[in-house]
Short mmCIF file of C-alpha atoms and ligand atoms in Angstrom, two decimals:
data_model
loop_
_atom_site.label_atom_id
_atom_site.label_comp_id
_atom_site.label_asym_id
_atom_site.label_seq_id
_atom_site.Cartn_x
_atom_site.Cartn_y
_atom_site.Cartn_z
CA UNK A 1 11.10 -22.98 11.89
CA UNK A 2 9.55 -24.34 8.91
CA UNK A 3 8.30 -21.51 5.86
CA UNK A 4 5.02 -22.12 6.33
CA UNK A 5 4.59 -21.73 10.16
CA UNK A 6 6.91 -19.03 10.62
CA UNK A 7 4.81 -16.96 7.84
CA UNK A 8 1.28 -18.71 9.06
CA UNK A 9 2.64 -16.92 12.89
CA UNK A 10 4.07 -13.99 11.61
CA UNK A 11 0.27 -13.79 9.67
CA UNK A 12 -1.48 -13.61 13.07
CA UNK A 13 0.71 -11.07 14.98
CA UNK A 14 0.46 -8.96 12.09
CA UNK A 15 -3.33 -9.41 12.39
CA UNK A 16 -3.19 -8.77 16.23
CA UNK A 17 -1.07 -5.46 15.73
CA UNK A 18 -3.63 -4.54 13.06
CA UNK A 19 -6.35 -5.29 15.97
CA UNK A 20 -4.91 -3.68 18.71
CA UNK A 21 -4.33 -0.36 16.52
CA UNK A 22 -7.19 0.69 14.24
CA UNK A 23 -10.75 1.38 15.05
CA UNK A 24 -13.66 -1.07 14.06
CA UNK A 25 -14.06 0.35 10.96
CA UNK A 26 -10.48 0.50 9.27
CA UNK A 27 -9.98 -2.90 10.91
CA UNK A 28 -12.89 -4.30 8.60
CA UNK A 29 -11.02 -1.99 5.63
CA UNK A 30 -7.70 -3.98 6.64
CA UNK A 31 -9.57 -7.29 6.43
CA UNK A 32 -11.14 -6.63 2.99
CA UNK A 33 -7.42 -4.53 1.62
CA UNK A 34 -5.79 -8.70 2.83
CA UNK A 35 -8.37 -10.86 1.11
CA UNK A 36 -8.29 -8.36 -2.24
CA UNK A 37 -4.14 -8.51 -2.03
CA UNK A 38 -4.69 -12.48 -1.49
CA UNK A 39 -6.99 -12.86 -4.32
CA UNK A 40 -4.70 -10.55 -6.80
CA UNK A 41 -1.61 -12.58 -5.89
CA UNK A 42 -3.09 -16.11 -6.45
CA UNK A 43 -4.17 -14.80 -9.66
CA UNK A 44 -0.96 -12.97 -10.59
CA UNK A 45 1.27 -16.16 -9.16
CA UNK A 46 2.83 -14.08 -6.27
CA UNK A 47 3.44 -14.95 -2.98
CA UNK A 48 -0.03 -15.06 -1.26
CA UNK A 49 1.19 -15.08 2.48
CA UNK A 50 3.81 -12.14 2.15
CA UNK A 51 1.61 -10.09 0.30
CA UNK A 52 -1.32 -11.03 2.68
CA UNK A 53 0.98 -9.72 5.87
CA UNK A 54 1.91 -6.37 3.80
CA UNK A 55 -1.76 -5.54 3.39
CA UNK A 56 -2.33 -6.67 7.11
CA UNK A 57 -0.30 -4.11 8.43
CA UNK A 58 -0.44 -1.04 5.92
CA UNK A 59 -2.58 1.29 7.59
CA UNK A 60 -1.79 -0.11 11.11
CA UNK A 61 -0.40 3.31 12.44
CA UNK A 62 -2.61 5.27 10.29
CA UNK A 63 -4.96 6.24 13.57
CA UNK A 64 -1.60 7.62 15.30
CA UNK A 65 -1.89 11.70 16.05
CA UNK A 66 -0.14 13.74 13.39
CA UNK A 67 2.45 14.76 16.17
CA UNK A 68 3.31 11.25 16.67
CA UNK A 69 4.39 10.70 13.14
CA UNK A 70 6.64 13.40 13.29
CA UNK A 71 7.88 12.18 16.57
CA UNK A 72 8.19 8.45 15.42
CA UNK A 73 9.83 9.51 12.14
CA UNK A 74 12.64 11.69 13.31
CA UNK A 75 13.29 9.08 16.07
CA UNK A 76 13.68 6.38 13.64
CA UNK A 77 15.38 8.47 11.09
CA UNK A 78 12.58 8.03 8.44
CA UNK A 79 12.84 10.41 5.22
CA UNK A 80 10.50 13.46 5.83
CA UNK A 81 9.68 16.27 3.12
CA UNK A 82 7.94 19.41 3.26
CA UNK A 83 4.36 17.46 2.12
CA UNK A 84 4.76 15.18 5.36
CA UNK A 85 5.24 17.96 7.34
CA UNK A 86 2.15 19.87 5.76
CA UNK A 87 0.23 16.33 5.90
CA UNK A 88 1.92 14.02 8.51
CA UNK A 89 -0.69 11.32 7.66
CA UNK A 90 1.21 10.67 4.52
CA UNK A 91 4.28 9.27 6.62
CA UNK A 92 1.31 6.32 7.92
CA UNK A 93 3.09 3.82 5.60
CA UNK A 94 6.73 4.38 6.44
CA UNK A 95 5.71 4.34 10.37
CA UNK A 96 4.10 1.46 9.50
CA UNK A 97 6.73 -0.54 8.00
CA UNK A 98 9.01 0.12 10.88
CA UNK A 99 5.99 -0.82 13.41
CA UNK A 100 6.48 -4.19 11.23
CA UNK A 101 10.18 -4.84 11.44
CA UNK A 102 10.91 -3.53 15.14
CA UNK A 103 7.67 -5.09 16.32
CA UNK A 104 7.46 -8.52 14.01
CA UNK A 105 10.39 -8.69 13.48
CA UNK A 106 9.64 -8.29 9.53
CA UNK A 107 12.94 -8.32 7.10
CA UNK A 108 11.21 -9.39 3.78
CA UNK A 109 12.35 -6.06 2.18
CA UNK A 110 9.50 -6.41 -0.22
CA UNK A 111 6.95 -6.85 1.92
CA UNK A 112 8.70 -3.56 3.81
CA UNK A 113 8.60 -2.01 0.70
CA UNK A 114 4.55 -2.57 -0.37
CA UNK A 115 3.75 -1.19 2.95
CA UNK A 116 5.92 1.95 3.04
CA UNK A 117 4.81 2.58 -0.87
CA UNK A 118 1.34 2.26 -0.51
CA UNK A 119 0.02 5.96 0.11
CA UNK A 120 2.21 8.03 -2.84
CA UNK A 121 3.26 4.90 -5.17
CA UNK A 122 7.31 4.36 -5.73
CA UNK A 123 8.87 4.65 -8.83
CA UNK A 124 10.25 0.56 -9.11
CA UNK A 125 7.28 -0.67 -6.81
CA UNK A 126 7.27 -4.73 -7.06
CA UNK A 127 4.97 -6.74 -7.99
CA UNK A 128 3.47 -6.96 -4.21
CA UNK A 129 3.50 -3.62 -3.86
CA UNK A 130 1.56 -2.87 -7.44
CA UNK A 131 -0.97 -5.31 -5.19
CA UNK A 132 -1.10 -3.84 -2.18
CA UNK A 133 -2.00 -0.15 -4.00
CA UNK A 134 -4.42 -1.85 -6.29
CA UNK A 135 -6.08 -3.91 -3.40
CA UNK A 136 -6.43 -0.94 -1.03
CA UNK A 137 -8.24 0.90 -3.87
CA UNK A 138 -10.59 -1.89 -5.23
CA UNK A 139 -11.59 -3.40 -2.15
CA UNK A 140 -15.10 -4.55 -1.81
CA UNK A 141 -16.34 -1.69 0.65
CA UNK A 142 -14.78 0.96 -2.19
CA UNK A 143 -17.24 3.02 -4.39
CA UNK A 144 -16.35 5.06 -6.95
CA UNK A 145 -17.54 5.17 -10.33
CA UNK A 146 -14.82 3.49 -11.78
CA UNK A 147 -14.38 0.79 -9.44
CA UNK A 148 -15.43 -2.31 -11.20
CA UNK A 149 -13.49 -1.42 -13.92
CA UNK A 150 -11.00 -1.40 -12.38
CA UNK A 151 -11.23 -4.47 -10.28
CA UNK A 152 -11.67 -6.52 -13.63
CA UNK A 153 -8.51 -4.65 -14.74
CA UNK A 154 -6.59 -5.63 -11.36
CA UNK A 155 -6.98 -9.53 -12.27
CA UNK A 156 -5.96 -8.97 -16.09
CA UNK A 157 -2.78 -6.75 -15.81
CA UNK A 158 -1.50 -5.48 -12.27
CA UNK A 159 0.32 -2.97 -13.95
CA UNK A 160 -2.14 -1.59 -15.88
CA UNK A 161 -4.42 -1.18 -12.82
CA UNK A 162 -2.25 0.24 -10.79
CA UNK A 163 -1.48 2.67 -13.60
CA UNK A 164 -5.08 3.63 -13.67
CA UNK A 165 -5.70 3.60 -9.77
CA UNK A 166 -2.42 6.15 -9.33
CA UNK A 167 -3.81 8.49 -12.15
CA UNK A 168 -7.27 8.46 -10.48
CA UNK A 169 -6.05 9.31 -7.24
CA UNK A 170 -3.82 12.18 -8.79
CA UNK A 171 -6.85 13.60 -10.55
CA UNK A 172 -8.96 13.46 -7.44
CA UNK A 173 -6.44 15.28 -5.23
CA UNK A 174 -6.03 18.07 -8.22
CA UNK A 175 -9.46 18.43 -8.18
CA UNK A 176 -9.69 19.05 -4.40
CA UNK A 177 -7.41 21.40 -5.01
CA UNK A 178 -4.64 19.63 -2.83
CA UNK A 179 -1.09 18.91 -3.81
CA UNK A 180 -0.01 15.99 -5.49
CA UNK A 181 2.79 14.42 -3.58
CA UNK A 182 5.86 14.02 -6.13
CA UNK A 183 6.51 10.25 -5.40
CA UNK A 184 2.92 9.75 -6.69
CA UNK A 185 3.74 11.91 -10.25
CA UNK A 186 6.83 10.18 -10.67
CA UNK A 187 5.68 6.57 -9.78
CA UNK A 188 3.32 7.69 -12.76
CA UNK A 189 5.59 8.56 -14.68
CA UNK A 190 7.80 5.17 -14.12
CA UNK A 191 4.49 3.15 -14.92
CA UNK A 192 3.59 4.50 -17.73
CA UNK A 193 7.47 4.38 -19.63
CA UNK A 194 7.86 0.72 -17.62
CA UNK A 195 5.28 -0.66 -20.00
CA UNK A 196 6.07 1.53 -23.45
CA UNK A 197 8.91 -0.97 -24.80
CA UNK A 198 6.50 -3.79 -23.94
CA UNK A 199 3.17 -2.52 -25.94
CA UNK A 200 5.46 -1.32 -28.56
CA UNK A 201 6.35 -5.09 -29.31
CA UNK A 202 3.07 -6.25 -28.67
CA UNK A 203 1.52 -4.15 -31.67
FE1 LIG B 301 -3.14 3.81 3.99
FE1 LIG B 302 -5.75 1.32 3.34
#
């Protein structure tokens, strides 16, 4: 099949899963996270349509009971630590990305990759995946008081945006007084020494 219909189909069961899946409301936030992660990658010259389907289907199994994530991850043999098991939400993005690839029939390893990384960061996220976190955190229907900041930010420098969306998101769990998840610390940690050599020759 030619590029463009197999991604233009594989866009509309991905949109159909999304449907079938989530409630009204995190539908609409899906709709909004896909047009922010289109807008981001025209801008940033990435692929629109692959990173379109990884925000699609991000939070698809996010509405699942926490007992089914458990379930779904040991049958599939997904990688699960003691903060999954305290908080089997967080495992919404792996589930997720095997939802994709044993329902769609999704291989793009990247777009895999965005949608299993979008909850705690990963330390060597891609370019669509520094989207897909950015978009789900600037998306129109998002208030916060640093928001449009950071959506100016998000079409200037991905990198930096996610950067300062992953340290936000740190800070707010500390000060709820819940854990930080240790992907999330050292996907911080990765961001911030990724772009030292680079501002060191810019100045
Ligand atoms: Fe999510
Ligand atoms: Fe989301």
């Amino acid at each position: 099949m030619e590029e463009y219909a197999k991604t233009h189909t594989v866009l509309e069961n991905a949109n159909a899963l999304a449907r079938s899946r989530l409630s009204e409301k995190r539908y609409g936030h899906t709709m909004r996270v896909a047009d922010t992660a289109g807008d981001l990658a025209r801008v940033h010259s990435l692929d629109e349509g692959r990173t379109r389907l990884a925000a699609l289907l991000h939070d698809a199994a996010r509405e699942s009971r926490p007992e089914e994530f458990l379930e779904l991850a040991d049958e599939w043999r997904l990688p699960v630590g003691e903060p999954e098991r305290q908080s089997p939400k967080l495992l919404h993005g792996p589930v997720a990305a095997e939802l994709a690839r044993r329902q769609l029939g999704v291989d793009d390893e990247e777009v895999l990759e965005a949608i299993r990384a979008h909850t705690t960061g990963k330390p060597g996220m891609g370019p669509l995946a520094l989207a897909l976190y950015v978009a789900d955190k600037i998306e129109p229907a998002r208030d916060y008081p640093s928001v449009e900041r950071l959506r100016t930010l998000a079409r200037q420098d991905l990198h930096a945006a996610a950067t300062e969306a992953l340290r936000r998101a740190i800070a707010h769990n500390e000060e709820r007084g819940k854990d930080v998840h240790p992907a999330s610390l050292e996907t911080l940690d990765w961001l911030e020494a990724d772009r030292t050599p680079q501002e060191r020759v810019e100045q």
